[in-house]
Structures are given as structure tokens and as C-alpha cells.
Short mmCIF file of C-alpha atoms and ligand atoms in Angstrom, two decimals:
data_model
loop_
_atom_site.label_atom_id
_atom_site.label_comp_id
_atom_site.label_asym_id
_atom_site.label_seq_id
_atom_site.Cartn_x
_atom_site.Cartn_y
_atom_site.Cartn_z
CA UNK A 1 50.74 7.11 -81.48
CA UNK A 2 53.47 5.45 -79.44
CA UNK A 3 51.64 3.04 -77.13
CA UNK A 4 54.03 4.10 -74.35
CA UNK A 5 52.93 7.71 -74.70
CA UNK A 6 50.18 8.87 -72.33
CA UNK A 7 47.06 9.98 -74.22
CA UNK A 8 46.73 13.69 -74.96
CA UNK A 9 44.78 15.49 -72.22
CA UNK A 10 41.51 17.04 -73.36
CA UNK A 11 40.45 20.40 -71.95
CA UNK A 12 37.03 22.04 -72.31
CA UNK A 13 37.45 25.82 -72.32
CA UNK A 14 34.54 28.08 -71.29
CA UNK A 15 35.73 31.73 -71.21
CA UNK A 16 32.29 33.02 -70.15
CA UNK A 17 31.64 36.72 -69.59
CA UNK A 18 33.41 40.05 -69.20
CA UNK A 19 37.12 39.78 -68.46
CA UNK A 20 36.81 35.98 -68.68
CA UNK A 21 36.90 36.53 -72.45
CA UNK A 22 40.13 38.50 -72.12
CA UNK A 23 42.13 36.55 -69.56
CA UNK A 24 41.36 33.03 -70.80
CA UNK A 25 42.87 33.57 -74.30
CA UNK A 26 46.08 34.74 -72.60
CA UNK A 27 46.17 31.64 -70.44
CA UNK A 28 45.58 29.44 -73.51
CA UNK A 29 48.50 31.14 -75.25
CA UNK A 30 50.70 30.34 -72.24
CA UNK A 31 49.52 26.71 -72.13
CA UNK A 32 50.46 26.35 -75.81
CA UNK A 33 53.84 28.00 -75.18
CA UNK A 34 54.52 25.49 -72.39
CA UNK A 35 54.40 22.67 -74.93
CA UNK A 36 51.78 20.82 -72.87
CA UNK A 37 50.35 17.97 -74.92
CA UNK A 38 46.70 18.98 -74.70
CA UNK A 39 43.71 19.31 -77.02
CA UNK A 40 41.46 22.25 -76.23
CA UNK A 41 37.83 22.72 -77.31
CA UNK A 42 36.05 25.99 -76.70
CA UNK A 43 32.40 26.43 -75.64
CA UNK A 44 30.47 29.70 -75.90
CA UNK A 45 28.35 29.22 -72.77
CA UNK A 46 27.75 32.55 -71.07
CA UNK A 47 25.65 35.71 -71.08
CA UNK A 48 25.93 36.49 -74.83
CA UNK A 49 24.74 33.02 -75.77
CA UNK A 50 21.96 33.12 -73.16
CA UNK A 51 20.72 36.50 -74.40
CA UNK A 52 20.88 35.28 -78.01
CA UNK A 53 18.98 32.01 -77.76
CA UNK A 54 18.15 31.34 -74.10
CA UNK A 55 20.64 28.51 -73.72
CA UNK A 56 22.75 28.28 -70.57
CA UNK A 57 23.93 24.65 -70.64
CA UNK A 58 22.86 22.32 -73.45
CA UNK A 59 20.91 19.20 -72.49
CA UNK A 60 23.45 16.56 -71.52
CA UNK A 61 26.11 19.32 -71.18
CA UNK A 62 27.51 18.19 -67.83
CA UNK A 63 27.52 14.53 -68.86
CA UNK A 64 29.38 15.52 -72.04
CA UNK A 65 32.02 17.45 -70.02
CA UNK A 66 32.54 14.52 -67.68
CA UNK A 67 32.72 12.00 -70.51
CA UNK A 68 34.75 13.81 -73.16
CA UNK A 69 37.23 15.89 -71.15
CA UNK A 70 39.99 15.50 -68.57
CA UNK A 71 39.53 19.02 -67.22
CA UNK A 72 37.44 22.16 -67.67
CA UNK A 73 39.02 25.62 -67.81
CA UNK A 74 36.50 28.38 -67.10
CA UNK A 75 36.73 32.19 -67.07
CA UNK A 76 33.98 34.04 -65.23
CA UNK A 77 30.20 34.26 -65.31
CA UNK A 78 28.11 37.32 -64.52
CA UNK A 79 26.74 40.09 -66.73
CA UNK A 80 24.84 43.22 -65.79
CA UNK A 81 22.37 42.50 -68.63
CA UNK A 82 21.27 39.26 -66.93
CA UNK A 83 19.79 40.61 -63.72
CA UNK A 84 18.73 37.20 -62.40
CA UNK A 85 22.26 35.82 -62.86
CA UNK A 86 20.49 32.64 -64.00
CA UNK A 87 23.14 31.72 -66.58
CA UNK A 88 25.96 31.96 -64.01
CA UNK A 89 23.98 29.88 -61.60
CA UNK A 90 23.25 27.22 -64.18
CA UNK A 91 26.72 27.10 -65.73
CA UNK A 92 29.11 27.75 -62.84
CA UNK A 93 27.16 26.39 -59.88
CA UNK A 94 25.78 23.76 -62.26
CA UNK A 95 29.29 22.39 -62.89
CA UNK A 96 30.17 22.52 -59.20
CA UNK A 97 26.95 20.86 -58.02
CA UNK A 98 25.94 18.53 -60.84
CA UNK A 99 29.46 17.26 -61.45
CA UNK A 100 29.88 16.97 -57.66
CA UNK A 101 33.13 18.97 -57.60
CA UNK A 102 33.10 19.09 -53.85
CA UNK A 103 36.52 20.53 -53.07
CA UNK A 104 37.15 24.13 -54.06
CA UNK A 105 40.91 24.40 -53.65
CA UNK A 106 42.16 27.99 -53.46
CA UNK A 107 45.91 28.35 -52.92
CA UNK A 108 47.04 31.62 -51.36
CA UNK A 109 50.61 32.43 -52.30
CA UNK A 110 52.48 35.68 -52.33
CA UNK A 111 54.78 35.75 -55.37
CA UNK A 112 56.59 38.95 -54.45
CA UNK A 113 56.72 41.07 -51.28
CA UNK A 114 55.78 44.15 -53.32
CA UNK A 115 52.30 42.69 -53.97
CA UNK A 116 51.26 42.35 -50.33
CA UNK A 117 49.52 45.29 -48.67
CA UNK A 118 50.89 44.19 -45.28
CA UNK A 119 54.15 45.61 -43.96
CA UNK A 120 57.16 43.31 -43.76
CA UNK A 121 55.41 40.27 -45.21
CA UNK A 122 57.44 38.18 -47.64
CA UNK A 123 56.60 35.32 -50.02
CA UNK A 124 57.73 32.73 -47.45
CA UNK A 125 55.13 34.14 -45.03
CA UNK A 126 52.11 33.59 -47.27
CA UNK A 127 51.79 30.04 -48.56
CA UNK A 128 48.54 28.53 -47.41
CA UNK A 129 45.47 27.01 -49.02
CA UNK A 130 41.75 27.33 -48.43
CA UNK A 131 39.75 24.15 -48.98
CA UNK A 132 36.20 25.35 -49.48
CA UNK A 133 33.20 22.99 -49.40
CA UNK A 134 31.68 23.43 -52.84
CA UNK A 135 28.36 21.58 -53.11
CA UNK A 136 26.31 22.48 -50.02
CA UNK A 137 25.70 25.23 -47.49
CA UNK A 138 23.58 28.25 -48.35
CA UNK A 139 24.57 27.83 -52.00
CA UNK A 140 21.99 25.05 -52.44
CA UNK A 141 19.50 27.94 -52.49
CA UNK A 142 17.01 25.93 -50.44
CA UNK A 143 14.31 28.02 -48.82
CA UNK A 144 11.72 30.38 -50.13
CA UNK A 145 9.98 33.70 -49.95
CA UNK A 146 6.50 34.09 -48.51
CA UNK A 147 4.14 37.04 -48.60
CA UNK A 148 6.55 38.73 -51.00
CA UNK A 149 6.13 42.46 -51.33
CA UNK A 150 3.99 42.74 -48.20
CA UNK A 151 5.08 44.10 -44.81
CA UNK A 152 4.93 40.50 -43.55
CA UNK A 153 7.41 39.17 -46.09
CA UNK A 154 9.53 36.21 -44.96
CA UNK A 155 12.73 35.11 -46.71
CA UNK A 156 14.34 31.80 -45.71
CA UNK A 157 17.77 30.73 -46.95
CA UNK A 158 18.66 27.34 -45.59
CA UNK A 159 22.20 26.25 -44.75
CA UNK A 160 22.40 22.61 -45.81
CA UNK A 161 25.18 20.53 -44.24
CA UNK A 162 25.22 16.78 -44.74
CA UNK A 163 27.36 14.39 -42.78
CA UNK A 164 28.72 12.98 -46.04
CA UNK A 165 29.52 16.44 -47.41
CA UNK A 166 31.18 17.73 -44.26
CA UNK A 167 33.16 14.57 -43.69
CA UNK A 168 34.53 14.35 -47.22
CA UNK A 169 35.72 17.96 -47.36
CA UNK A 170 37.46 17.68 -43.98
CA UNK A 171 39.04 14.42 -45.09
CA UNK A 172 40.15 16.12 -48.33
CA UNK A 173 41.83 18.88 -46.30
CA UNK A 174 43.83 16.42 -44.21
CA UNK A 175 44.87 14.45 -47.28
CA UNK A 176 45.82 17.68 -49.05
CA UNK A 177 47.95 18.60 -46.03
CA UNK A 178 49.80 15.28 -46.26
CA UNK A 179 50.27 15.35 -50.02
CA UNK A 180 51.06 18.98 -50.92
CA UNK A 181 54.27 20.46 -49.54
CA UNK A 182 54.82 24.20 -49.42
CA UNK A 183 56.58 26.00 -52.24
CA UNK A 184 59.88 25.91 -50.32
CA UNK A 185 59.64 22.11 -50.15
CA UNK A 186 58.80 21.91 -46.44
CA UNK A 187 55.87 19.74 -45.34
CA UNK A 188 52.51 21.09 -44.37
CA UNK A 189 51.53 20.23 -40.80
CA UNK A 190 48.34 22.02 -39.73
CA UNK A 191 44.66 21.91 -40.66
CA UNK A 192 42.51 24.75 -39.35
CA UNK A 193 38.74 24.30 -39.39
CA UNK A 194 36.87 27.58 -39.61
CA UNK A 195 33.20 27.92 -38.66
CA UNK A 196 30.73 29.98 -36.70
CA UNK A 197 29.66 27.23 -34.34
CA UNK A 198 29.20 29.68 -31.49
CA UNK A 199 26.15 31.09 -33.28
CA UNK A 200 25.21 28.41 -35.84
CA UNK A 201 25.10 25.52 -33.40
CA UNK A 202 23.35 22.87 -35.53
CA UNK A 203 25.61 23.05 -38.58
CA UNK A 204 28.59 24.05 -36.47
CA UNK A 205 28.06 21.04 -34.23
CA UNK A 206 28.23 18.67 -37.20
CA UNK A 207 31.42 20.33 -38.47
CA UNK A 208 32.96 20.15 -35.00
CA UNK A 209 32.16 16.46 -34.58
CA UNK A 210 33.38 15.48 -38.04
CA UNK A 211 36.55 17.50 -37.55
CA UNK A 212 37.28 15.72 -34.29
CA UNK A 213 36.64 12.34 -35.87
CA UNK A 214 38.76 12.87 -39.00
CA UNK A 215 41.58 14.69 -37.20
CA UNK A 216 41.79 11.70 -34.85
CA UNK A 217 42.79 9.60 -37.87
CA UNK A 218 45.69 11.97 -38.60
CA UNK A 219 47.55 12.34 -35.30
CA UNK A 220 50.68 13.68 -37.01
CA UNK A 221 48.76 16.73 -38.28
CA UNK A 222 47.96 19.54 -35.84
CA UNK A 223 44.21 20.17 -35.82
CA UNK A 224 43.16 23.74 -35.04
CA UNK A 225 39.90 25.67 -34.89
CA UNK A 226 38.95 29.34 -35.30
CA UNK A 227 35.73 31.24 -35.64
CA UNK A 228 35.46 32.90 -39.02
CA UNK A 229 35.32 36.45 -37.64
CA UNK A 230 38.52 35.98 -35.66
CA UNK A 231 40.14 34.39 -38.70
CA UNK A 232 39.47 37.49 -40.82
CA UNK A 233 41.18 39.69 -38.26
CA UNK A 234 44.16 37.34 -38.00
CA UNK A 235 44.51 37.08 -41.77
CA UNK A 236 45.17 40.79 -42.18
CA UNK A 237 47.26 41.14 -39.01
CA UNK A 238 49.59 38.23 -39.62
CA UNK A 239 49.01 35.50 -42.24
CA UNK A 240 52.16 33.55 -41.25
CA UNK A 241 50.49 30.87 -39.08
CA UNK A 242 48.10 29.62 -41.78
CA UNK A 243 48.71 26.33 -43.55
CA UNK A 244 45.55 24.41 -44.64
CA UNK A 245 42.18 26.00 -43.89
CA UNK A 246 38.95 24.04 -44.33
CA UNK A 247 35.55 25.70 -44.20
CA UNK A 248 32.04 25.80 -45.63
CA UNK A 249 30.95 27.16 -48.98
CA UNK A 250 29.99 30.69 -47.93
CA UNK A 251 32.85 31.36 -45.52
CA UNK A 252 35.25 29.92 -48.09
CA UNK A 253 33.95 32.33 -50.72
CA UNK A 254 34.40 35.35 -48.49
CA UNK A 255 37.78 34.54 -46.98
CA UNK A 256 39.30 33.73 -50.37
CA UNK A 257 38.57 37.24 -51.64
CA UNK A 258 40.21 38.54 -48.47
CA UNK A 259 43.11 36.17 -49.04
CA UNK A 260 43.34 37.35 -52.66
CA UNK A 261 44.10 40.76 -51.19
CA UNK A 262 47.22 39.30 -49.55
CA UNK A 263 48.41 38.04 -52.94
CA UNK A 264 48.07 41.33 -54.78
CA UNK A 265 44.34 41.35 -55.46
CA UNK A 266 41.71 39.33 -57.25
CA UNK A 267 43.75 39.35 -60.44
CA UNK A 268 46.30 37.00 -58.85
CA UNK A 269 44.16 34.28 -57.28
CA UNK A 270 43.75 30.76 -58.73
CA UNK A 271 41.34 27.95 -57.94
CA UNK A 272 40.34 24.40 -58.75
CA UNK A 273 36.95 22.73 -58.27
CA UNK A 274 37.90 19.14 -57.69
CA UNK A 275 36.42 15.70 -57.26
CA UNK A 276 39.33 13.27 -57.14
CA UNK A 277 39.16 10.90 -60.09
CA UNK A 278 36.49 12.89 -61.93
CA UNK A 279 36.72 15.65 -64.54
CA UNK A 280 37.48 18.75 -62.48
CA UNK A 281 37.04 22.44 -63.25
CA UNK A 282 39.60 25.23 -62.89
CA UNK A 283 38.83 28.97 -62.81
CA UNK A 284 40.40 32.15 -61.49
CA UNK A 285 38.85 33.35 -58.22
CA UNK A 286 37.80 36.68 -59.70
CA UNK A 287 34.56 37.35 -61.52
CA UNK A 288 33.69 39.03 -64.81
CA UNK A 289 34.61 42.52 -63.44
CA UNK A 290 32.18 44.52 -65.64
CA UNK A 291 33.76 47.94 -64.89
CA UNK A 292 37.07 46.94 -66.46
CA UNK A 293 35.82 44.47 -69.12
CA UNK A 294 36.82 45.04 -72.74
CA UNK A 295 39.57 47.55 -71.87
CA UNK A 296 42.63 45.30 -72.01
CA UNK A 297 43.44 46.11 -68.39
CA UNK A 298 42.42 42.93 -66.55
CA UNK A 299 45.24 41.01 -64.93
CA UNK A 300 45.58 37.63 -66.71
CA UNK A 301 47.90 36.10 -64.07
CA UNK A 302 45.12 34.60 -61.93
CA UNK A 303 43.89 32.76 -65.03
CA UNK A 304 47.44 31.79 -66.04
CA UNK A 305 48.24 30.46 -62.56
CA UNK A 306 44.92 28.58 -62.68
CA UNK A 307 46.02 27.02 -65.98
CA UNK A 308 49.23 25.88 -64.26
CA UNK A 309 47.19 24.40 -61.43
CA UNK A 310 45.06 22.52 -63.96
CA UNK A 311 48.10 21.14 -65.81
CA UNK A 312 49.65 20.00 -62.52
CA UNK A 313 46.37 18.30 -61.60
CA UNK A 314 46.52 16.37 -64.88
CA UNK A 315 50.10 15.30 -64.17
CA UNK A 316 51.78 17.86 -66.43
CA UNK A 317 53.93 19.16 -63.59
CA UNK A 318 56.95 20.26 -65.63
CA UNK A 319 54.81 22.52 -67.79
CA UNK A 320 53.00 23.85 -64.71
CA UNK A 321 56.28 24.69 -62.98
CA UNK A 322 57.58 26.51 -66.06
CA UNK A 323 54.43 28.64 -66.19
CA UNK A 324 54.58 29.50 -62.48
CA UNK A 325 58.25 30.44 -62.75
CA UNK A 326 57.48 32.72 -65.71
CA UNK A 327 54.67 34.48 -63.83
CA UNK A 328 56.94 34.95 -60.81
CA UNK A 329 59.59 36.47 -63.07
CA UNK A 330 57.02 38.78 -64.70
CA UNK A 331 55.99 40.01 -61.27
CA UNK A 332 59.62 40.51 -60.24
CA UNK A 333 60.37 42.50 -63.41
CA UNK A 334 57.04 44.40 -63.19
CA UNK A 335 55.96 43.07 -66.59
CA UNK A 336 52.39 43.21 -65.35
CA UNK A 337 49.07 44.97 -65.60
CA UNK A 338 48.42 48.15 -63.63
CA UNK A 339 46.55 46.57 -60.71
CA UNK A 340 49.83 45.10 -59.48
CA UNK A 341 52.08 47.98 -60.39
CA UNK A 342 53.04 47.44 -64.04
CA UNK A 343 52.16 49.28 -67.22
CA UNK A 344 51.21 46.44 -69.57
CA UNK A 345 47.80 45.55 -70.94
CA UNK A 346 46.13 42.15 -70.54
CA UNK A 347 47.42 40.91 -73.92
CA UNK A 348 50.92 42.28 -73.44
CA UNK A 349 51.30 40.76 -69.97
CA UNK A 350 50.06 37.40 -71.31
CA UNK A 351 52.43 37.67 -74.26
CA UNK A 352 55.39 38.39 -71.96
CA UNK A 353 54.70 35.29 -69.89
CA UNK A 354 54.17 33.13 -73.00
CA UNK A 355 57.48 34.32 -74.44
CA UNK A 356 59.27 33.71 -71.18
CA UNK A 357 57.88 30.17 -71.05
CA UNK A 358 59.01 29.57 -74.64
CA UNK A 359 62.53 30.89 -73.91
CA UNK A 360 62.90 28.64 -70.89
CA UNK A 361 61.84 25.76 -73.08
CA UNK A 362 64.51 26.41 -75.69
CA UNK A 363 67.31 27.25 -73.20
P1 LIG B 1 34.88 40.62 -59.56
O1 LIG B 1 35.85 39.62 -59.06
O2 LIG B 1 34.37 40.42 -60.92
O3 LIG B 1 35.57 42.05 -59.52
C1 LIG B 1 35.68 42.94 -58.43
C2 LIG B 1 36.73 43.99 -58.77
O4 LIG B 1 38.02 43.42 -58.59
C3 LIG B 1 36.72 44.45 -60.22
O5 LIG B 1 35.82 45.48 -60.47
C4 LIG B 1 38.15 44.87 -60.44
O6 LIG B 1 38.36 46.15 -59.91
C5 LIG B 1 38.91 43.87 -59.60
N1 LIG B 1 39.35 42.71 -60.40
C6 LIG B 1 38.78 41.50 -60.46
N2 LIG B 1 39.47 40.70 -61.29
C7 LIG B 1 40.50 41.45 -61.76
C8 LIG B 1 41.55 41.19 -62.67
N3 LIG B 1 41.73 39.99 -63.26
N4 LIG B 1 42.42 42.19 -62.94
C9 LIG B 1 42.29 43.39 -62.34
N5 LIG B 1 41.31 43.69 -61.49
C10 LIG B 1 40.42 42.72 -61.20
O7 LIG B 1 33.70 40.70 -58.50
P2 LIG B 1 32.27 41.45 -58.57
O8 LIG B 1 32.43 42.80 -59.14
O9 LIG B 1 31.71 41.29 -57.24
O10 LIG B 1 31.42 40.57 -59.58
C11 LIG B 1 31.21 40.86 -60.97
C12 LIG B 1 30.41 39.74 -61.59
O11 LIG B 1 31.18 38.54 -61.60
C13 LIG B 1 29.12 39.39 -60.84
O12 LIG B 1 28.16 39.04 -61.78
C14 LIG B 1 29.51 38.20 -59.99
O13 LIG B 1 28.41 37.39 -59.65
C15 LIG B 1 30.46 37.49 -60.95
N6 LIG B 1 31.45 36.61 -60.31
C16 LIG B 1 31.72 35.46 -60.97
C17 LIG B 1 32.70 34.62 -60.49
C18 LIG B 1 33.00 33.38 -61.27
O14 LIG B 1 32.52 33.18 -62.35
N7 LIG B 1 33.80 32.47 -60.74
C19 LIG B 1 33.44 34.98 -59.36
C20 LIG B 1 33.14 36.18 -58.71
C21 LIG B 1 32.15 37.00 -59.19
C1 LIG B 2 33.37 32.55 -56.64
C2 LIG B 2 32.16 33.41 -56.95
C3 LIG B 2 30.89 32.58 -56.98
C4 LIG B 2 30.72 32.01 -55.59
C5 LIG B 2 29.63 33.35 -57.42
C6 LIG B 2 29.78 33.91 -58.80
C7 LIG B 2 28.39 32.51 -57.34
O1 LIG B 2 32.08 34.48 -56.08
O2 LIG B 2 33.64 31.60 -57.39
O3 LIG B 2 34.07 32.84 -55.67
O4 LIG B 2 30.19 32.67 -54.70
O5 LIG B 2 31.15 30.88 -55.41
MN1 LIG B 3 33.78 34.63 -54.75
#
């Protein structure tokens, strides 16, 4: 190897369950077509494996991912045969929590006006990002059930918010705002903190104080606040004012499905689970979608856009841009699956994008 050449990036691929097994192979095809200098290793973690031999994550699995890979590319986890959802919890939330991937970055971008259910909304009007806290909140599953099955049953689900956790995600949002311009090249300028501090005063108070402190260090960025209920209403009335949104784990989960609706549905939404400087994990926002799994109808573009996000994160920006341009062109030409108005299957839509990426390479 030329000593000047950067080392090949190593990607761990975990397709998982349901449509994860259909969309990830399409995204891998597109990554290969982009010419990205990567080595990919696949892992069979998911419901099938769990039902076969009880394994969710092998011992030392997370340490191995962090040590041997530059990024993780995951599909989806969730299978009606595993009622407890234990494998998804251990694999997906395991990566987020045990690898401390504290920033769940979910860009919300409209690629074509035809995809937005709102009237008169164009791509330039929807280009914001949700920075979701990814290691705390109600997702820690702290709490318990007492007197289960009796009329006196008590269920407690604690909302854990640490000063360290809240501060670092707010800081991440401000730094993201400074470092990531919009698609049209203009700078980002606003960070909106979303909470429910009018009802959840203890956790909300901590978020409010940390937001004030960190925003004070970034006077050039406009700091804004909204309650999460009002935000939902605003998002479907007029998404134009949004820029960078920072919020807790649960609210971030919910509003990014809503925001996926603005982009054309869950099949279009990408995400990254990031800890700067550590091996990070990238996955489409959608789940395993059991009703449509195995039918070659799932939209692979969310996974393909996620692949582009992962390549950009690893510094392969040229390849990422080529992939995004090809997806945008596919949407424009309606070379898509049915959920966003086309007639192609999962494989055919993936193939079209891969071919487009290859053509752009040779032209
Ligand atoms: P889901 O995102 O899997 O699907 C909801 C519906 O959205 C689908 O039935 C389908 O109609 C549509 N949809 C989703 N992705 C699509 C795509 N790529 N193309 C076309 N249509 C698409 O959400 P759900 O039904 O609430 O959850 C199903 C399972 O997935 C559950 O077990 C859930 O826990 C799990 N889940 C996993 C993840 C993840 O692994 N990151 C995310 C969300 C849900
Ligand atoms: C997501 C999913 C997960 C979450 C589930 C599967 C636990 O909905 O990635 O958005 O709630 O974070
Ligand atoms: Mn979700």
C-alpha cells in the first residue's frame, strides 16, 4: 500500500430483521458502485439468529465493533416472533448505550416537492436536523412493576437525565449548527431546544439550565425553545423555520417519525448514532416493517441515504455526494418504490441508483 494512501475504512454490516435484510443489500450495492475504498464484514445478529441459538450479541461483541471497525451499518431490529423484543433491545439499544453513541443525528430533507404531503412546500423549505439524545431518558428502562397482575399494580418508568448527558448533547447541537451548512450552502444559525418543562419540571429544569449555559457560549447562534406539543403542530403547519432541533431520547424518537412524513415517509429517513472520535453506527430511521417484509416493496432510499451519511462521516465526501445526487435523480425521475409514487421494487430501485452512481463515475 502507498504510505500516502489513507487506510481502507472498515464497516461492520448488521442487516437485522424484516426489511433490514432487503434494504441493506441495496445500500451495499450502491456503496460498491460509488467506488468507496471500504472493506465490509457482515454479521447475522438479529431475530433469526436469536431464535436459532439464543445469541443476541456475542460476548465482547461491542468491544470488537469498537476495536475492529470504523463504522457500523445496521438495518432494523424487531420481529413479531420475538414478543419481548429482547434481541432488538440488546443489539440496537446495546450499541447505542454500551458504545456510548450519544448523538442520534437525524437529518430531515425534502428531496422533491412531490414527496411532501404539505401544500406548496419545496425542498428549500425542509432542510433541518434533529439531534436526539441517545443514551438516557426513559430508554434506560429504569423502574419496575409491583403487584403485577393485581388491581393494585404499579408500573414505574423513570426518565433519567444526567447533567453530563444533557450538556454534551446540547453542546453537540451547537457545534453541529456551526459545522454543517444547509444543502444550498448557506450557514445554519438556530438551535431549538424542545422539551416538556411545563409539566416535567425536574428534567425540564436541567435541560433549560444547560441550554442557557451552552447557548451563552455561542452568541452568534440564535437559541430558541418550544414545548414538544407545540413543535408537532408547527412541524405539519410550516416546517420552514426549523434549523437544528435538540431534544431528549423519547421526544426525538417521536418527532423524527413525524419529520419522516415531511420527507416522503419512513422509507426516506436516514440517521447516524454518533460519538465523535469513536466507532459510530448508521441506520435508517424506519424499523423492520413486518407487513411489507419479504415482498420486494420496501423503499431502500432511507438505507442508501444512511450509507451516504456514513461515508461522509468517515471522510468519503465525494462518494457520499455522488450517492445523494443519484437518489435525488431517482426521485425526480420516479425511479422509486410505490410508497413514494414509483413502480419499482426494492431491488430495482437500488439497482437504478447503483447504475446512476456508476455512470456518474465514468462520465
Ligand atoms: P416501521 O418503521 O417498521 O414501519 C411502519 C410502517 O411504515 C410500515 O408498516 C410500512 O408501511 C412503512 N415503512 C417503514 N419503512 C418503510 C420502507 N423502507 N419502505 C416503505 N414503507 C416503509 O415501524 P413499526 O411498524 O412501528 O415497527 C416494526 C418493528 O420494527 C417493531 O419491532 C419495532 O420495534 C421495530 N423498529 C426498529 C427500528 C430500528 O431497528 N431502528 C426502528 C423502528 C421500529
Ligand atoms: C428508532 C426506533 C427505536 C427507538 C426502537 C426500535 C427501540 O424506533 O430507532 O427510532 O425508539 O429508538
Ligand atoms: Mn423510532
